[in-house]
C-alpha atoms as a printed R data frame, in Angstrom:
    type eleno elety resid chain resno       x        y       z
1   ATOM     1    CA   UNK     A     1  -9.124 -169.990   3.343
2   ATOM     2    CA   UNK     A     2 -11.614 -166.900   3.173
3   ATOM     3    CA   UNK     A     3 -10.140 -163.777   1.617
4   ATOM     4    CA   UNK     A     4 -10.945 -160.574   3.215
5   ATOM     5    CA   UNK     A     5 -12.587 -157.633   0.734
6   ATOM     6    CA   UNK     A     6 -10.286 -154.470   1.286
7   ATOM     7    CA   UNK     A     7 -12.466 -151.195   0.931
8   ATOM     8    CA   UNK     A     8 -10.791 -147.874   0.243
9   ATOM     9    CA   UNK     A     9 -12.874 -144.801   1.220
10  ATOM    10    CA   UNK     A    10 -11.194 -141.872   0.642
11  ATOM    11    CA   UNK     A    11 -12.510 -138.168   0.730
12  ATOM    12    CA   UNK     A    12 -10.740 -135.857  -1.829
13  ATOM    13    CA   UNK     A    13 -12.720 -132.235  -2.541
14  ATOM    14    CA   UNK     A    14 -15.863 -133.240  -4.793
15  ATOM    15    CA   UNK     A    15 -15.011 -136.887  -5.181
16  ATOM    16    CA   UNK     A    16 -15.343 -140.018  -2.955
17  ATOM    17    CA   UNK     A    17 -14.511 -143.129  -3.817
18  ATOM    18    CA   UNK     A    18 -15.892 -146.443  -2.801
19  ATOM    19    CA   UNK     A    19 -14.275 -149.790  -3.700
20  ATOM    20    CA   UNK     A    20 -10.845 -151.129  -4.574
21  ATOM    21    CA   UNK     A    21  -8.298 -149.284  -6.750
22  ATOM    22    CA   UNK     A    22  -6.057 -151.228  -9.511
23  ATOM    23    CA   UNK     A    23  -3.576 -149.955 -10.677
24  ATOM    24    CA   UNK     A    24  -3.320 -152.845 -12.732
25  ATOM    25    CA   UNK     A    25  -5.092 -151.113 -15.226
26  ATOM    26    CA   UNK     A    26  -2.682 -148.346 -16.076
27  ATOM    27    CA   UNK     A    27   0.143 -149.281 -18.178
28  ATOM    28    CA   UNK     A    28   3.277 -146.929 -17.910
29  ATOM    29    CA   UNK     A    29   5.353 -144.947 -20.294
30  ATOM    30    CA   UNK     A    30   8.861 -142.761 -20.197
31  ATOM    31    CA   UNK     A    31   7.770 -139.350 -19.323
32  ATOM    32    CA   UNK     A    32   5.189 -136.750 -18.998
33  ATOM    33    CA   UNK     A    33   1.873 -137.448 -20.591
34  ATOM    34    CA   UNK     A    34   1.259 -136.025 -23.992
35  ATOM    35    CA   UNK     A    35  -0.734 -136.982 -26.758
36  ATOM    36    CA   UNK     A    36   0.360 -137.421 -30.107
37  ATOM    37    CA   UNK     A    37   0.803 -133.403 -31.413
38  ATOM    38    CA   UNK     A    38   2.367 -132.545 -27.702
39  ATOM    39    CA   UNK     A    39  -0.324 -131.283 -26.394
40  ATOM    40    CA   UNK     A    40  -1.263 -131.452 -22.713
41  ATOM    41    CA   UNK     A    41  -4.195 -133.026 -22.898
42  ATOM    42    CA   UNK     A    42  -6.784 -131.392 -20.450
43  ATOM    43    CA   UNK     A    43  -3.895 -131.447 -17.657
44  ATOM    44    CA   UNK     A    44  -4.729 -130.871 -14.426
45  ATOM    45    CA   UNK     A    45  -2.148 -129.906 -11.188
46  ATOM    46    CA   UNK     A    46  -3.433 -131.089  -7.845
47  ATOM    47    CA   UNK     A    47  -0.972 -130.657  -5.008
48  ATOM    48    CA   UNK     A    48  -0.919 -133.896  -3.503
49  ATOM    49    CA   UNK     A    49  -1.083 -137.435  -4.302
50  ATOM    50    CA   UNK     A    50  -4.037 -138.736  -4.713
51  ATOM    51    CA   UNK     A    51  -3.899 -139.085  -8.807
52  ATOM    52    CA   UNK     A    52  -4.409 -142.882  -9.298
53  ATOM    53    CA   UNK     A    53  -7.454 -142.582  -7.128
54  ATOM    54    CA   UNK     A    54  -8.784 -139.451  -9.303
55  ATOM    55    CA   UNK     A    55  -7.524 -140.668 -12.761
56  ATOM    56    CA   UNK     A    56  -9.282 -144.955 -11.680
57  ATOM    57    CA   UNK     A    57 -12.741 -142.558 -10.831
58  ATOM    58    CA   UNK     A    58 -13.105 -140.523 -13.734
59  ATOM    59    CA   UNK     A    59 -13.804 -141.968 -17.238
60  ATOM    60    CA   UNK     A    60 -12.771 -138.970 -19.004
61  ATOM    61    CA   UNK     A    61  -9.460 -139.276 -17.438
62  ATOM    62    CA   UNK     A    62  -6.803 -141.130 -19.683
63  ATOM    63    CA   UNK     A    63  -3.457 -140.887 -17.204
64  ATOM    64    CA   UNK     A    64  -1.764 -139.483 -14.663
65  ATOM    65    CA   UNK     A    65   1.786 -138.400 -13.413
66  ATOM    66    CA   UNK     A    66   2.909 -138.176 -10.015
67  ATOM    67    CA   UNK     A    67   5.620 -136.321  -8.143
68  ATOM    68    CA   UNK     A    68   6.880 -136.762  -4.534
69  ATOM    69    CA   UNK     A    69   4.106 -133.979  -3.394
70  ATOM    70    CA   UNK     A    70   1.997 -133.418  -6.320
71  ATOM    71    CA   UNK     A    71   0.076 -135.225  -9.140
72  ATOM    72    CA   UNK     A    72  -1.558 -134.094 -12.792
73  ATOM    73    CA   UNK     A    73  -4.288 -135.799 -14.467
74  ATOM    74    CA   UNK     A    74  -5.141 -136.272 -18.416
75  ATOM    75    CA   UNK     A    75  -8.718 -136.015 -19.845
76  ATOM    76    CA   UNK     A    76  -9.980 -136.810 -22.720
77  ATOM    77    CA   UNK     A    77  -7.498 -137.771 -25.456
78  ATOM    78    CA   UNK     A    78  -5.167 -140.786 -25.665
79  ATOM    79    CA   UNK     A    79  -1.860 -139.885 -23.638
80  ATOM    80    CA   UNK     A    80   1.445 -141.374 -23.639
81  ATOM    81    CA   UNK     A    81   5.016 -140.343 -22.328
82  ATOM    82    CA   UNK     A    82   7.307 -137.936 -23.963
83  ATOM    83    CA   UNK     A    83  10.605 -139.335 -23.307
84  ATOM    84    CA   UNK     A    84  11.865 -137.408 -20.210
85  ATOM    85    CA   UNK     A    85  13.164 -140.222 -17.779
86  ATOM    86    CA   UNK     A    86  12.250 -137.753 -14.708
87  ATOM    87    CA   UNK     A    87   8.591 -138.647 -15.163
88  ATOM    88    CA   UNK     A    88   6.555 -141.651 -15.937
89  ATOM    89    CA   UNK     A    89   3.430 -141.599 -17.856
90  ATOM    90    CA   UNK     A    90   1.028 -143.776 -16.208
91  ATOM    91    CA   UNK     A    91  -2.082 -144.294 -19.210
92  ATOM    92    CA   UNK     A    92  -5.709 -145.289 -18.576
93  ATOM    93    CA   UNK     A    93  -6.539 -148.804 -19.969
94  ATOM    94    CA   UNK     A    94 -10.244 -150.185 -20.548
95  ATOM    95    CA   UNK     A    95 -10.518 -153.559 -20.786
96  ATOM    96    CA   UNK     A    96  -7.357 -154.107 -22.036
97  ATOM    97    CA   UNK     A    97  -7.179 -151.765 -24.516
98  ATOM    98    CA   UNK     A    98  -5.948 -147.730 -24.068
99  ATOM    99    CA   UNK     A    99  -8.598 -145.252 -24.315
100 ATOM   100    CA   UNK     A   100  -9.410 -143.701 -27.674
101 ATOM   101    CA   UNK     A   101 -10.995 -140.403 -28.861
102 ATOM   102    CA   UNK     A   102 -12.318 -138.698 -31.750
103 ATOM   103    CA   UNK     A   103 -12.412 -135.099 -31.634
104 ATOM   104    CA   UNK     A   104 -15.048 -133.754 -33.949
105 ATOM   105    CA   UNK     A   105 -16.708 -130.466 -34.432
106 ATOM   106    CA   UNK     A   106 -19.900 -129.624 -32.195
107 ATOM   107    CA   UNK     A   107 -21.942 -130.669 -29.687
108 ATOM   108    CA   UNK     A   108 -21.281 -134.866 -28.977
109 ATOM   109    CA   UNK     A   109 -24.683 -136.115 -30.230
110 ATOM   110    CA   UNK     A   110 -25.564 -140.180 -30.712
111 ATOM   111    CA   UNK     A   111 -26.447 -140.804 -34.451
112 ATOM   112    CA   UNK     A   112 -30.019 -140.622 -33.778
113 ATOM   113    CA   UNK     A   113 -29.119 -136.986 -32.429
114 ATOM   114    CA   UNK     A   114 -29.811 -137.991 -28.749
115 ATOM   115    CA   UNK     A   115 -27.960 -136.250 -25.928
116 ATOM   116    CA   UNK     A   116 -26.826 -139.918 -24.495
117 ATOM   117    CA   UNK     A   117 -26.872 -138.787 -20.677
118 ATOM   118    CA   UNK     A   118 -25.427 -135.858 -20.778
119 ATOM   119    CA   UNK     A   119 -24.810 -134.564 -16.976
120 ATOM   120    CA   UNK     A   120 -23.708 -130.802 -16.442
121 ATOM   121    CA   UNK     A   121 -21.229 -129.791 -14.033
């Protein structure tokens, strides 16, 4: 028996993607994502629904929430629920493993002092 390939293509302002999403590789946690200190981590309201599709797109994102008719995203530090059963904290895994990040001082340079494809916005 042949499988068929399903292919999502969805248009969302500045972002289209192409392929299948999985949400497979989120893992979930009791509330609104946070990182460790409370903080929001980079949050970002959209008012719809279309957060798993952002959040699977984006490597700087590291989770999502959703509501019935809106959605925020995470970027750029580990994220994980605060406790409040009214939300659930869906995190960003890579290969298994959550998303890490270092914050550090300055401009993100390799150790040679290389830009390592740094695209502007």
């Amino acid at each position: 028996m042949m499988k068929e390939q399903v292919v999502v293509l969805v248009f969302l302002p500045l972002l289209l993607v192409i392929g299948e999403v999985d949400a497979s590789t989120f893992t979930t946690s009791v509330g609104a994502c946070r990182t460790e200190n409370g903080s929001k981590a980079g949050l970002k309201y959209f008012s719809d629904t279309h957060c798993l599709l952002r959040c699977s797109a984006n490597d700087t994102c590291t989770g999502y929430v959703m509501g019935e008719t809106w959605c925020e995203t995470y970027h750029n530090e580990y994220v994980t629920g605060d406790g409040r059963t009214e939300y659930t904290c869906h995190e960003k895994e890579e290969e298994g493993e959550i998303i890490l990040f270092t914050t550090s001082v300055g401009a993100c340079r390799t150790e040679n002092g290389s830009k390592a494809g740094l695209k502007y916005f």
